Amino acid sequence: MKIKVTEHQLKKITENVKNDNLNEGLTDFLKGAYSSVKTLINKFKDGELSKSDFEKELEKLKGQDEESGEIPKGKGYGFNKSNGFKSKERPSHGGIDYHGRQGDKIVIKKAGEVVGVNTGCSVGNQKCGGGCGNYVKIKHEDGNTTMYCHMTDVYSNIKTGTKVNSGKVIGTVGNTGHSFGDHLHFQFWNGGNLSDGSSQAEKYFVILDKSSEYGEKDKG
């Protein structure tokens, strides 16, 4: 399997290479990446790689492998059942409201392509974004589509047509659009059919605390 790591992981590995400390804080997956980085550094030191070629080879290691298990677990997927998919209390509610605080990071777990983005909404403008506020909509490689609403920020490098890999942070939880408190409104289309995504959510995204260093490079 080709090794791919996040920029934060690559920085940690590179520090360990310089200190010649293989085991400190590295999973088995990252130990494999460590070996690759160390080989590149040795080639650079020996003159086998120019600086530009060395940087290109390091760049190839960046990214997030879906099977690596390196995306943090996050804050869980708790939600109020009354704010579930077309609940008895809210039969027109076509999504699920998950707990989160303003600024918490939304991390995508399944690769896909951004097919819709809305930005520029401020808190209190309930009609902005059709009520969804700032949002990102993604069609995934498995044919399903997800949507993330009421965001505070959509990261500037997230545009319609952007390819997103597993591990990509797309923006932060918020309270924009038709919303009365910080949370993430998640919508799920099974193929082309809007469906209850409560059993699917953890396959497609995770919410990380805003204090997490994960995904800082994704801000753009």
mmCIF file with all atom_site columns, C-alpha atoms in Angstrom:
data_model
loop_
_atom_site.group_PDB
_atom_site.id
_atom_site.type_symbol
_atom_site.label_atom_id
_atom_site.label_alt_id
_atom_site.label_comp_id
_atom_site.label_asym_id
_atom_site.label_entity_id
_atom_site.label_seq_id
_atom_site.pdbx_PDB_ins_code
_atom_site.Cartn_x
_atom_site.Cartn_y
_atom_site.Cartn_z
_atom_site.occupancy
_atom_site.B_iso_or_equiv
_atom_site.pdbx_formal_charge
_atom_site.auth_seq_id
_atom_site.auth_comp_id
_atom_site.auth_asym_id
_atom_site.auth_atom_id
_atom_site.pdbx_PDB_model_num
ATOM 1   C CA . MET A 1 1   ? 0.000   0.000  0.000  1.00 0.00 ? 1   MET A CA 1
ATOM 2   C CA . LYS A 1 2   ? 1.379   3.408  -0.876 1.00 0.00 ? 2   LYS A CA 1
ATOM 3   C CA . ILE A 1 3   ? 2.086   5.397  2.274  1.00 0.00 ? 3   ILE A CA 1
ATOM 4   C CA . LYS A 1 4   ? 0.293   8.705  2.636  1.00 0.00 ? 4   LYS A CA 1
ATOM 5   C CA . VAL A 1 5   ? 0.328   10.880 5.726  1.00 0.00 ? 5   VAL A CA 1
ATOM 6   C CA . THR A 1 6   ? -0.963  14.255 6.836  1.00 0.00 ? 6   THR A CA 1
ATOM 7   C CA . GLU A 1 7   ? 1.343   17.270 6.963  1.00 0.00 ? 7   GLU A CA 1
ATOM 8   C CA . HIS A 1 8   ? 1.228   17.209 10.775 1.00 0.00 ? 8   HIS A CA 1
ATOM 9   C CA . GLN A 1 9   ? 2.241   13.532 10.782 1.00 0.00 ? 9   GLN A CA 1
ATOM 10  C CA . LEU A 1 10  ? 4.986   14.184 8.239  1.00 0.00 ? 10  LEU A CA 1
ATOM 11  C CA . LYS A 1 11  ? 6.386   16.949 10.459 1.00 0.00 ? 11  LYS A CA 1
ATOM 12  C CA . LYS A 1 12  ? 6.434   14.585 13.437 1.00 0.00 ? 12  LYS A CA 1
ATOM 13  C CA . ILE A 1 13  ? 8.104   11.835 11.403 1.00 0.00 ? 13  ILE A CA 1
ATOM 14  C CA . THR A 1 14  ? 10.724  14.247 10.045 1.00 0.00 ? 14  THR A CA 1
ATOM 15  C CA . GLU A 1 15  ? 11.521  15.428 13.587 1.00 0.00 ? 15  GLU A CA 1
ATOM 16  C CA . ASN A 1 16  ? 11.929  11.809 14.669 1.00 0.00 ? 16  ASN A CA 1
ATOM 17  C CA . VAL A 1 17  ? 14.202  11.127 11.693 1.00 0.00 ? 17  VAL A CA 1
ATOM 18  C CA . LYS A 1 18  ? 16.438  14.059 12.620 1.00 0.00 ? 18  LYS A CA 1
ATOM 19  C CA . ASN A 1 19  ? 16.592  12.802 16.220 1.00 0.00 ? 19  ASN A CA 1
ATOM 20  C CA . ASP A 1 20  ? 17.010  9.210  15.020 1.00 0.00 ? 20  ASP A CA 1
ATOM 21  C CA . ASN A 1 21  ? 14.168  8.190  17.337 1.00 0.00 ? 21  ASN A CA 1
ATOM 22  C CA . LEU A 1 22  ? 11.988  5.644  15.556 1.00 0.00 ? 22  LEU A CA 1
ATOM 23  C CA . ASN A 1 23  ? 9.613   4.598  18.298 1.00 0.00 ? 23  ASN A CA 1
ATOM 24  C CA . GLU A 1 24  ? 8.511   7.819  19.963 1.00 0.00 ? 24  GLU A CA 1
ATOM 25  C CA . GLY A 1 25  ? 4.775   8.260  19.404 1.00 0.00 ? 25  GLY A CA 1
ATOM 26  C CA . LEU A 1 26  ? 4.638   6.424  16.075 1.00 0.00 ? 26  LEU A CA 1
ATOM 27  C CA . THR A 1 27  ? 2.083   3.769  15.143 1.00 0.00 ? 27  THR A CA 1
ATOM 28  C CA . ASP A 1 28  ? 3.123   0.831  12.971 1.00 0.00 ? 28  ASP A CA 1
ATOM 29  C CA . PHE A 1 29  ? 1.686   2.699  9.993  1.00 0.00 ? 29  PHE A CA 1
ATOM 30  C CA . LEU A 1 30  ? 3.785   5.781  10.725 1.00 0.00 ? 30  LEU A CA 1
ATOM 31  C CA . LYS A 1 31  ? 6.873   3.648  11.306 1.00 0.00 ? 31  LYS A CA 1
ATOM 32  C CA . GLY A 1 32  ? 6.545   2.585  7.677  1.00 0.00 ? 32  GLY A CA 1
ATOM 33  C CA . ALA A 1 33  ? 6.310   6.211  6.635  1.00 0.00 ? 33  ALA A CA 1
ATOM 34  C CA . TYR A 1 34  ? 9.303   6.982  8.883  1.00 0.00 ? 34  TYR A CA 1
ATOM 35  C CA . SER A 1 35  ? 11.422  4.551  6.872  1.00 0.00 ? 35  SER A CA 1
ATOM 36  C CA . SER A 1 36  ? 10.384  6.238  3.628  1.00 0.00 ? 36  SER A CA 1
ATOM 37  C CA . VAL A 1 37  ? 11.205  9.716  4.950  1.00 0.00 ? 37  VAL A CA 1
ATOM 38  C CA . LYS A 1 38  ? 14.543  8.563  6.336  1.00 0.00 ? 38  LYS A CA 1
ATOM 39  C CA . THR A 1 39  ? 15.469  7.055  2.955  1.00 0.00 ? 39  THR A CA 1
ATOM 40  C CA . LEU A 1 40  ? 14.645  10.343 1.215  1.00 0.00 ? 40  LEU A CA 1
ATOM 41  C CA . ILE A 1 41  ? 16.664  12.375 3.718  1.00 0.00 ? 41  ILE A CA 1
ATOM 42  C CA . ASN A 1 42  ? 19.668  10.073 3.300  1.00 0.00 ? 42  ASN A CA 1
ATOM 43  C CA . LYS A 1 43  ? 19.446  10.360 -0.499 1.00 0.00 ? 43  LYS A CA 1
ATOM 44  C CA . PHE A 1 44  ? 19.286  14.144 -0.177 1.00 0.00 ? 44  PHE A CA 1
ATOM 45  C CA . LYS A 1 45  ? 22.291  14.215 2.159  1.00 0.00 ? 45  LYS A CA 1
ATOM 46  C CA . ASP A 1 46  ? 24.250  11.942 -0.201 1.00 0.00 ? 46  ASP A CA 1
ATOM 47  C CA . GLY A 1 47  ? 23.475  14.173 -3.179 1.00 0.00 ? 47  GLY A CA 1
ATOM 48  C CA . GLU A 1 48  ? 21.275  11.616 -4.944 1.00 0.00 ? 48  GLU A CA 1
ATOM 49  C CA . LEU A 1 49  ? 18.311  14.001 -4.775 1.00 0.00 ? 49  LEU A CA 1
ATOM 50  C CA . SER A 1 50  ? 18.286  17.729 -5.451 1.00 0.00 ? 50  SER A CA 1
ATOM 51  C CA . LYS A 1 51  ? 16.418  19.956 -2.984 1.00 0.00 ? 51  LYS A CA 1
ATOM 52  C CA . SER A 1 52  ? 13.502  20.373 -5.395 1.00 0.00 ? 52  SER A CA 1
ATOM 53  C CA . ASP A 1 53  ? 13.283  16.617 -6.065 1.00 0.00 ? 53  ASP A CA 1
ATOM 54  C CA . PHE A 1 54  ? 13.511  15.914 -2.331 1.00 0.00 ? 54  PHE A CA 1
ATOM 55  C CA . GLU A 1 55  ? 10.601  18.309 -1.667 1.00 0.00 ? 55  GLU A CA 1
ATOM 56  C CA . LYS A 1 56  ? 8.578   16.739 -4.492 1.00 0.00 ? 56  LYS A CA 1
ATOM 57  C CA . GLU A 1 57  ? 9.092   13.261 -3.044 1.00 0.00 ? 57  GLU A CA 1
ATOM 58  C CA . LEU A 1 58  ? 8.054   14.463 0.426  1.00 0.00 ? 58  LEU A CA 1
ATOM 59  C CA . GLU A 1 59  ? 4.961   16.050 -1.092 1.00 0.00 ? 59  GLU A CA 1
ATOM 60  C CA . LYS A 1 60  ? 3.948   12.675 -2.523 1.00 0.00 ? 60  LYS A CA 1
ATOM 61  C CA . LEU A 1 61  ? 3.759   11.286 1.005  1.00 0.00 ? 61  LEU A CA 1
ATOM 62  C CA . LYS A 1 62  ? 1.210   13.883 2.080  1.00 0.00 ? 62  LYS A CA 1
ATOM 63  C CA . GLY A 1 63  ? -2.483  13.131 2.110  1.00 0.00 ? 63  GLY A CA 1
ATOM 64  C CA . GLN A 1 64  ? -4.587  10.779 4.203  1.00 0.00 ? 64  GLN A CA 1
ATOM 65  C CA . ASP A 1 65  ? -4.937  7.085  3.587  1.00 0.00 ? 65  ASP A CA 1
ATOM 66  C CA . GLU A 1 66  ? -8.471  6.005  4.508  1.00 0.00 ? 66  GLU A CA 1
ATOM 67  C CA . GLU A 1 67  ? -7.235  2.667  5.805  1.00 0.00 ? 67  GLU A CA 1
ATOM 68  C CA . SER A 1 68  ? -4.442  4.078  7.945  1.00 0.00 ? 68  SER A CA 1
ATOM 69  C CA . GLY A 1 69  ? -6.641  4.680  10.983 1.00 0.00 ? 69  GLY A CA 1
ATOM 70  C CA . GLU A 1 70  ? -4.889  7.989  11.571 1.00 0.00 ? 70  GLU A CA 1
ATOM 71  C CA . ILE A 1 71  ? -7.974  10.230 11.659 1.00 0.00 ? 71  ILE A CA 1
ATOM 72  C CA . PRO A 1 72  ? -8.660  10.928 15.357 1.00 0.00 ? 72  PRO A CA 1
ATOM 73  C CA . LYS A 1 73  ? -11.840 9.479  16.852 1.00 0.00 ? 73  LYS A CA 1
ATOM 74  C CA . GLY A 1 74  ? -13.416 12.867 17.476 1.00 0.00 ? 74  GLY A CA 1
ATOM 75  C CA . LYS A 1 75  ? -16.271 13.873 19.744 1.00 0.00 ? 75  LYS A CA 1
ATOM 76  C CA . GLY A 1 76  ? -18.815 11.167 18.968 1.00 0.00 ? 76  GLY A CA 1
ATOM 77  C CA . TYR A 1 77  ? -22.108 11.305 17.119 1.00 0.00 ? 77  TYR A CA 1
ATOM 78  C CA . GLY A 1 78  ? -24.625 12.280 19.781 1.00 0.00 ? 78  GLY A CA 1
ATOM 79  C CA . PHE A 1 79  ? -27.839 13.983 18.715 1.00 0.00 ? 79  PHE A CA 1
ATOM 80  C CA . ASN A 1 80  ? -31.257 14.847 20.074 1.00 0.00 ? 80  ASN A CA 1
ATOM 81  C CA . LYS A 1 81  ? -33.809 12.404 18.633 1.00 0.00 ? 81  LYS A CA 1
ATOM 82  C CA . SER A 1 82  ? -36.314 15.205 18.173 1.00 0.00 ? 82  SER A CA 1
ATOM 83  C CA . ASN A 1 83  ? -33.815 16.672 15.716 1.00 0.00 ? 83  ASN A CA 1
ATOM 84  C CA . GLY A 1 84  ? -33.372 13.434 13.838 1.00 0.00 ? 84  GLY A CA 1
ATOM 85  C CA . PHE A 1 85  ? -34.409 12.592 10.291 1.00 0.00 ? 85  PHE A CA 1
ATOM 86  C CA . LYS A 1 86  ? -38.090 13.453 9.743  1.00 0.00 ? 86  LYS A CA 1
ATOM 87  C CA . SER A 1 87  ? -38.877 12.877 13.415 1.00 0.00 ? 87  SER A CA 1
ATOM 88  C CA . LYS A 1 88  ? -42.377 12.945 14.844 1.00 0.00 ? 88  LYS A CA 1
ATOM 89  C CA . GLU A 1 89  ? -41.629 16.378 16.287 1.00 0.00 ? 89  GLU A CA 1
ATOM 90  C CA . ARG A 1 90  ? -40.147 17.693 13.032 1.00 0.00 ? 90  ARG A CA 1
ATOM 91  C CA . PRO A 1 91  ? -41.503 15.694 10.065 1.00 0.00 ? 91  PRO A CA 1
ATOM 92  C CA . SER A 1 92  ? -40.016 18.095 7.504  1.00 0.00 ? 92  SER A CA 1
ATOM 93  C CA . HIS A 1 93  ? -36.508 17.884 8.989  1.00 0.00 ? 93  HIS A CA 1
ATOM 94  C CA . GLY A 1 94  ? -34.506 16.191 6.229  1.00 0.00 ? 94  GLY A CA 1
ATOM 95  C CA . GLY A 1 95  ? -31.317 15.605 8.185  1.00 0.00 ? 95  GLY A CA 1
ATOM 96  C CA . ILE A 1 96  ? -29.789 14.936 11.580 1.00 0.00 ? 96  ILE A CA 1
ATOM 97  C CA . ASP A 1 97  ? -28.443 17.529 14.021 1.00 0.00 ? 97  ASP A CA 1
ATOM 98  C CA . TYR A 1 98  ? -25.191 16.492 15.679 1.00 0.00 ? 98  TYR A CA 1
ATOM 99  C CA . HIS A 1 99  ? -23.637 18.103 18.738 1.00 0.00 ? 99  HIS A CA 1
ATOM 100 C CA . GLY A 1 100 ? -20.732 20.481 18.208 1.00 0.00 ? 100 GLY A CA 1
ATOM 101 C CA . ARG A 1 101 ? -19.390 23.846 19.299 1.00 0.00 ? 101 ARG A CA 1
ATOM 102 C CA . GLN A 1 102 ? -18.572 26.837 17.151 1.00 0.00 ? 102 GLN A CA 1
ATOM 103 C CA . GLY A 1 103 ? -15.152 26.270 15.610 1.00 0.00 ? 103 GLY A CA 1
ATOM 104 C CA . ASP A 1 104 ? -15.058 22.485 15.983 1.00 0.00 ? 104 ASP A CA 1
ATOM 105 C CA . LYS A 1 105 ? -13.536 20.902 12.863 1.00 0.00 ? 105 LYS A CA 1
ATOM 106 C CA . ILE A 1 106 ? -15.506 18.837 10.355 1.00 0.00 ? 106 ILE A CA 1
ATOM 107 C CA . VAL A 1 107 ? -13.335 16.064 8.898  1.00 0.00 ? 107 VAL A CA 1
ATOM 108 C CA . ILE A 1 108 ? -14.387 14.052 5.847  1.00 0.00 ? 108 ILE A CA 1
ATOM 109 C CA . LYS A 1 109 ? -13.751 10.302 6.044  1.00 0.00 ? 109 LYS A CA 1
ATOM 110 C CA . LYS A 1 110 ? -14.793 9.193  2.551  1.00 0.00 ? 110 LYS A CA 1
ATOM 111 C CA . ALA A 1 111 ? -13.234 10.653 -0.582 1.00 0.00 ? 111 ALA A CA 1
ATOM 112 C CA . GLY A 1 112 ? -15.366 12.501 -3.112 1.00 0.00 ? 112 GLY A CA 1
ATOM 113 C CA . GLU A 1 113 ? -15.944 15.704 -5.043 1.00 0.00 ? 113 GLU A CA 1
ATOM 114 C CA . VAL A 1 114 ? -17.508 18.915 -3.775 1.00 0.00 ? 114 VAL A CA 1
ATOM 115 C CA . VAL A 1 115 ? -20.728 19.523 -5.729 1.00 0.00 ? 115 VAL A CA 1
ATOM 116 C CA . GLY A 1 116 ? -22.076 22.476 -3.769 1.00 0.00 ? 116 GLY A CA 1
ATOM 117 C CA . VAL A 1 117 ? -20.775 25.248 -1.512 1.00 0.00 ? 117 VAL A CA 1
ATOM 118 C CA . ASN A 1 118 ? -22.370 28.238 0.142  1.00 0.00 ? 118 ASN A CA 1
ATOM 119 C CA . THR A 1 119 ? -20.495 30.892 2.122  1.00 0.00 ? 119 THR A CA 1
ATOM 120 C CA . GLY A 1 120 ? -21.084 34.426 3.361  1.00 0.00 ? 120 GLY A CA 1
ATOM 121 C CA . CYS A 1 121 ? -23.901 33.663 5.796  1.00 0.00 ? 121 CYS A CA 1
ATOM 122 C CA . SER A 1 122 ? -23.861 35.298 9.211  1.00 0.00 ? 122 SER A CA 1
ATOM 123 C CA . VAL A 1 123 ? -25.599 34.193 12.389 1.00 0.00 ? 123 VAL A CA 1
ATOM 124 C CA . GLY A 1 124 ? -29.186 35.448 12.514 1.00 0.00 ? 124 GLY A CA 1
ATOM 125 C CA . ASN A 1 125 ? -29.884 35.421 8.762  1.00 0.00 ? 125 ASN A CA 1
ATOM 126 C CA . GLN A 1 126 ? -32.148 32.392 8.859  1.00 0.00 ? 126 GLN A CA 1
ATOM 127 C CA . LYS A 1 127 ? -32.910 32.353 5.138  1.00 0.00 ? 127 LYS A CA 1
ATOM 128 C CA . CYS A 1 128 ? -29.271 32.369 4.055  1.00 0.00 ? 128 CYS A CA 1
ATOM 129 C CA . GLY A 1 129 ? -28.276 29.304 2.104  1.00 0.00 ? 129 GLY A CA 1
ATOM 130 C CA . GLY A 1 130 ? -31.898 28.246 1.867  1.00 0.00 ? 130 GLY A CA 1
ATOM 131 C CA . GLY A 1 131 ? -31.849 27.856 5.648  1.00 0.00 ? 131 GLY A CA 1
ATOM 132 C CA . CYS A 1 132 ? -28.751 25.668 5.547  1.00 0.00 ? 132 CYS A CA 1
ATOM 133 C CA . GLY A 1 133 ? -26.421 28.628 6.081  1.00 0.00 ? 133 GLY A CA 1
ATOM 134 C CA . ASN A 1 134 ? -22.828 28.063 5.107  1.00 0.00 ? 134 ASN A CA 1
ATOM 135 C CA . TYR A 1 135 ? -22.584 24.530 3.780  1.00 0.00 ? 135 TYR A CA 1
ATOM 136 C CA . VAL A 1 136 ? -20.592 21.988 1.808  1.00 0.00 ? 136 VAL A CA 1
ATOM 137 C CA . LYS A 1 137 ? -22.146 19.219 -0.284 1.00 0.00 ? 137 LYS A CA 1
ATOM 138 C CA . ILE A 1 138 ? -20.034 16.254 -1.413 1.00 0.00 ? 138 ILE A CA 1
ATOM 139 C CA . LYS A 1 139 ? -20.685 13.410 -3.848 1.00 0.00 ? 139 LYS A CA 1
ATOM 140 C CA . HIS A 1 140 ? -18.595 10.504 -2.659 1.00 0.00 ? 140 HIS A CA 1
ATOM 141 C CA . GLU A 1 141 ? -16.846 7.846  -4.694 1.00 0.00 ? 141 GLU A CA 1
ATOM 142 C CA . ASP A 1 142 ? -19.350 5.255  -3.452 1.00 0.00 ? 142 ASP A CA 1
ATOM 143 C CA . GLY A 1 143 ? -22.177 7.124  -5.235 1.00 0.00 ? 143 GLY A CA 1
ATOM 144 C CA . ASN A 1 144 ? -23.731 8.597  -2.088 1.00 0.00 ? 144 ASN A CA 1
ATOM 145 C CA . THR A 1 145 ? -23.933 12.312 -1.278 1.00 0.00 ? 145 THR A CA 1
ATOM 146 C CA . THR A 1 146 ? -23.577 14.149 2.023  1.00 0.00 ? 146 THR A CA 1
ATOM 147 C CA . MET A 1 147 ? -24.189 17.733 3.078  1.00 0.00 ? 147 MET A CA 1
ATOM 148 C CA . TYR A 1 148 ? -22.871 19.695 6.071  1.00 0.00 ? 148 TYR A CA 1
ATOM 149 C CA . CYS A 1 149 ? -24.928 22.738 7.120  1.00 0.00 ? 149 CYS A CA 1
ATOM 150 C CA . HIS A 1 150 ? -24.863 25.741 9.499  1.00 0.00 ? 150 HIS A CA 1
ATOM 151 C CA . MET A 1 151 ? -21.060 25.972 9.309  1.00 0.00 ? 151 MET A CA 1
ATOM 152 C CA . THR A 1 152 ? -19.191 28.966 10.707 1.00 0.00 ? 152 THR A CA 1
ATOM 153 C CA . ASP A 1 153 ? -16.408 28.728 8.147  1.00 0.00 ? 153 ASP A CA 1
ATOM 154 C CA . VAL A 1 154 ? -15.988 26.837 4.910  1.00 0.00 ? 154 VAL A CA 1
ATOM 155 C CA . TYR A 1 155 ? -12.254 26.613 4.300  1.00 0.00 ? 155 TYR A CA 1
ATOM 156 C CA . SER A 1 156 ? -11.144 28.750 1.372  1.00 0.00 ? 156 SER A CA 1
ATOM 157 C CA . ASN A 1 157 ? -9.736  25.827 -0.621 1.00 0.00 ? 157 ASN A CA 1
ATOM 158 C CA . ILE A 1 158 ? -13.123 24.103 -0.676 1.00 0.00 ? 158 ILE A CA 1
ATOM 159 C CA . LYS A 1 159 ? -14.872 25.015 -3.929 1.00 0.00 ? 159 LYS A CA 1
ATOM 160 C CA . THR A 1 160 ? -17.333 23.318 -6.254 1.00 0.00 ? 160 THR A CA 1
ATOM 161 C CA . GLY A 1 161 ? -15.287 20.743 -8.146 1.00 0.00 ? 161 GLY A CA 1
ATOM 162 C CA . THR A 1 162 ? -12.660 20.320 -5.395 1.00 0.00 ? 162 THR A CA 1
ATOM 163 C CA . LYS A 1 163 ? -11.589 16.716 -4.851 1.00 0.00 ? 163 LYS A CA 1
ATOM 164 C CA . VAL A 1 164 ? -11.510 15.825 -1.159 1.00 0.00 ? 164 VAL A CA 1
ATOM 165 C CA . ASN A 1 165 ? -9.610  12.874 0.265  1.00 0.00 ? 165 ASN A CA 1
ATOM 166 C CA . SER A 1 166 ? -10.272 11.025 3.471  1.00 0.00 ? 166 SER A CA 1
ATOM 167 C CA . GLY A 1 167 ? -8.922  13.136 6.324  1.00 0.00 ? 167 GLY A CA 1
ATOM 168 C CA . LYS A 1 168 ? -9.721  16.495 4.742  1.00 0.00 ? 168 LYS A CA 1
ATOM 169 C CA . VAL A 1 169 ? -11.017 19.238 7.057  1.00 0.00 ? 169 VAL A CA 1
ATOM 170 C CA . ILE A 1 170 ? -13.661 21.193 5.132  1.00 0.00 ? 170 ILE A CA 1
ATOM 171 C CA . GLY A 1 171 ? -14.503 23.826 7.729  1.00 0.00 ? 171 GLY A CA 1
ATOM 172 C CA . THR A 1 172 ? -16.018 24.339 11.162 1.00 0.00 ? 172 THR A CA 1
ATOM 173 C CA . VAL A 1 173 ? -19.267 23.812 13.058 1.00 0.00 ? 173 VAL A CA 1
ATOM 174 C CA . GLY A 1 174 ? -21.458 26.860 13.535 1.00 0.00 ? 174 GLY A CA 1
ATOM 175 C CA . ASN A 1 175 ? -24.882 28.437 13.820 1.00 0.00 ? 175 ASN A CA 1
ATOM 176 C CA . THR A 1 176 ? -25.601 30.027 10.422 1.00 0.00 ? 176 THR A CA 1
ATOM 177 C CA . GLY A 1 177 ? -28.859 29.790 8.496  1.00 0.00 ? 177 GLY A CA 1
ATOM 178 C CA . HIS A 1 178 ? -32.060 28.518 10.144 1.00 0.00 ? 178 HIS A CA 1
ATOM 179 C CA . SER A 1 179 ? -30.338 27.513 13.359 1.00 0.00 ? 179 SER A CA 1
ATOM 180 C CA . PHE A 1 180 ? -30.735 28.373 17.012 1.00 0.00 ? 180 PHE A CA 1
ATOM 181 C CA . GLY A 1 181 ? -27.489 27.070 18.470 1.00 0.00 ? 181 GLY A CA 1
ATOM 182 C CA . ASP A 1 182 ? -24.164 25.580 17.444 1.00 0.00 ? 182 ASP A CA 1
ATOM 183 C CA . HIS A 1 183 ? -24.481 22.160 15.788 1.00 0.00 ? 183 HIS A CA 1
ATOM 184 C CA . LEU A 1 184 ? -23.869 20.288 12.553 1.00 0.00 ? 184 LEU A CA 1
ATOM 185 C CA . HIS A 1 185 ? -26.875 19.488 10.380 1.00 0.00 ? 185 HIS A CA 1
ATOM 186 C CA . PHE A 1 186 ? -25.967 16.390 8.334  1.00 0.00 ? 186 PHE A CA 1
ATOM 187 C CA . GLN A 1 187 ? -27.897 15.245 5.268  1.00 0.00 ? 187 GLN A CA 1
ATOM 188 C CA . PHE A 1 188 ? -27.419 11.955 3.436  1.00 0.00 ? 188 PHE A CA 1
ATOM 189 C CA . TRP A 1 189 ? -28.504 10.828 -0.025 1.00 0.00 ? 189 TRP A CA 1
ATOM 190 C CA . ASN A 1 190 ? -28.379 7.089  -0.702 1.00 0.00 ? 190 ASN A CA 1
ATOM 191 C CA . GLY A 1 191 ? -27.746 7.269  -4.424 1.00 0.00 ? 191 GLY A CA 1
ATOM 192 C CA . GLY A 1 192 ? -30.183 10.040 -5.310 1.00 0.00 ? 192 GLY A CA 1
ATOM 193 C CA . ASN A 1 193 ? -32.624 9.507  -2.450 1.00 0.00 ? 193 ASN A CA 1
ATOM 194 C CA . LEU A 1 194 ? -32.615 11.689 0.654  1.00 0.00 ? 194 LEU A CA 1
ATOM 195 C CA . SER A 1 195 ? -32.408 9.162  3.497  1.00 0.00 ? 195 SER A CA 1
ATOM 196 C CA . ASP A 1 196 ? -31.913 8.731  7.227  1.00 0.00 ? 196 ASP A CA 1
ATOM 197 C CA . GLY A 1 197 ? -28.140 8.897  7.577  1.00 0.00 ? 197 GLY A CA 1
ATOM 198 C CA . SER A 1 198 ? -27.929 8.135  11.300 1.00 0.00 ? 198 SER A CA 1
ATOM 199 C CA . SER A 1 199 ? -26.431 4.692  10.675 1.00 0.00 ? 199 SER A CA 1
ATOM 200 C CA . GLN A 1 200 ? -24.041 6.078  8.048  1.00 0.00 ? 200 GLN A CA 1
ATOM 201 C CA . ALA A 1 201 ? -22.723 9.277  9.638  1.00 0.00 ? 201 ALA A CA 1
ATOM 202 C CA . GLU A 1 202 ? -19.589 7.852  11.239 1.00 0.00 ? 202 GLU A CA 1
ATOM 203 C CA . LYS A 1 203 ? -18.508 6.455  7.854  1.00 0.00 ? 203 LYS A CA 1
ATOM 204 C CA . TYR A 1 204 ? -18.518 9.920  6.263  1.00 0.00 ? 204 TYR A CA 1
ATOM 205 C CA . PHE A 1 205 ? -17.356 12.489 8.825  1.00 0.00 ? 205 PHE A CA 1
ATOM 206 C CA . VAL A 1 206 ? -16.028 13.129 12.286 1.00 0.00 ? 206 VAL A CA 1
ATOM 207 C CA . ILE A 1 207 ? -16.164 16.275 14.440 1.00 0.00 ? 207 ILE A CA 1
ATOM 208 C CA . LEU A 1 208 ? -12.915 17.246 16.172 1.00 0.00 ? 208 LEU A CA 1
ATOM 209 C CA . ASP A 1 209 ? -12.572 19.735 18.996 1.00 0.00 ? 209 ASP A CA 1
ATOM 210 C CA . LYS A 1 210 ? -11.469 23.153 17.799 1.00 0.00 ? 210 LYS A CA 1
ATOM 211 C CA . SER A 1 211 ? -8.350  22.859 19.953 1.00 0.00 ? 211 SER A CA 1
ATOM 212 C CA . SER A 1 212 ? -7.094  19.920 17.873 1.00 0.00 ? 212 SER A CA 1
ATOM 213 C CA . GLU A 1 213 ? -4.018  20.577 15.747 1.00 0.00 ? 213 GLU A CA 1
ATOM 214 C CA . TYR A 1 214 ? -5.305  18.137 13.154 1.00 0.00 ? 214 TYR A CA 1
ATOM 215 C CA . GLY A 1 215 ? -5.946  19.628 9.723  1.00 0.00 ? 215 GLY A CA 1
ATOM 216 C CA . GLU A 1 216 ? -4.405  23.038 10.334 1.00 0.00 ? 216 GLU A CA 1
ATOM 217 C CA . LYS A 1 217 ? -2.923  22.915 6.835  1.00 0.00 ? 217 LYS A CA 1
ATOM 218 C CA . ASP A 1 218 ? -6.421  22.574 5.351  1.00 0.00 ? 218 ASP A CA 1
ATOM 219 C CA . LYS A 1 219 ? -7.408  26.124 6.221  1.00 0.00 ? 219 LYS A CA 1
ATOM 220 C CA . GLY A 1 220 ? -5.959  27.291 2.890  1.00 0.00 ? 220 GLY A CA 1
#
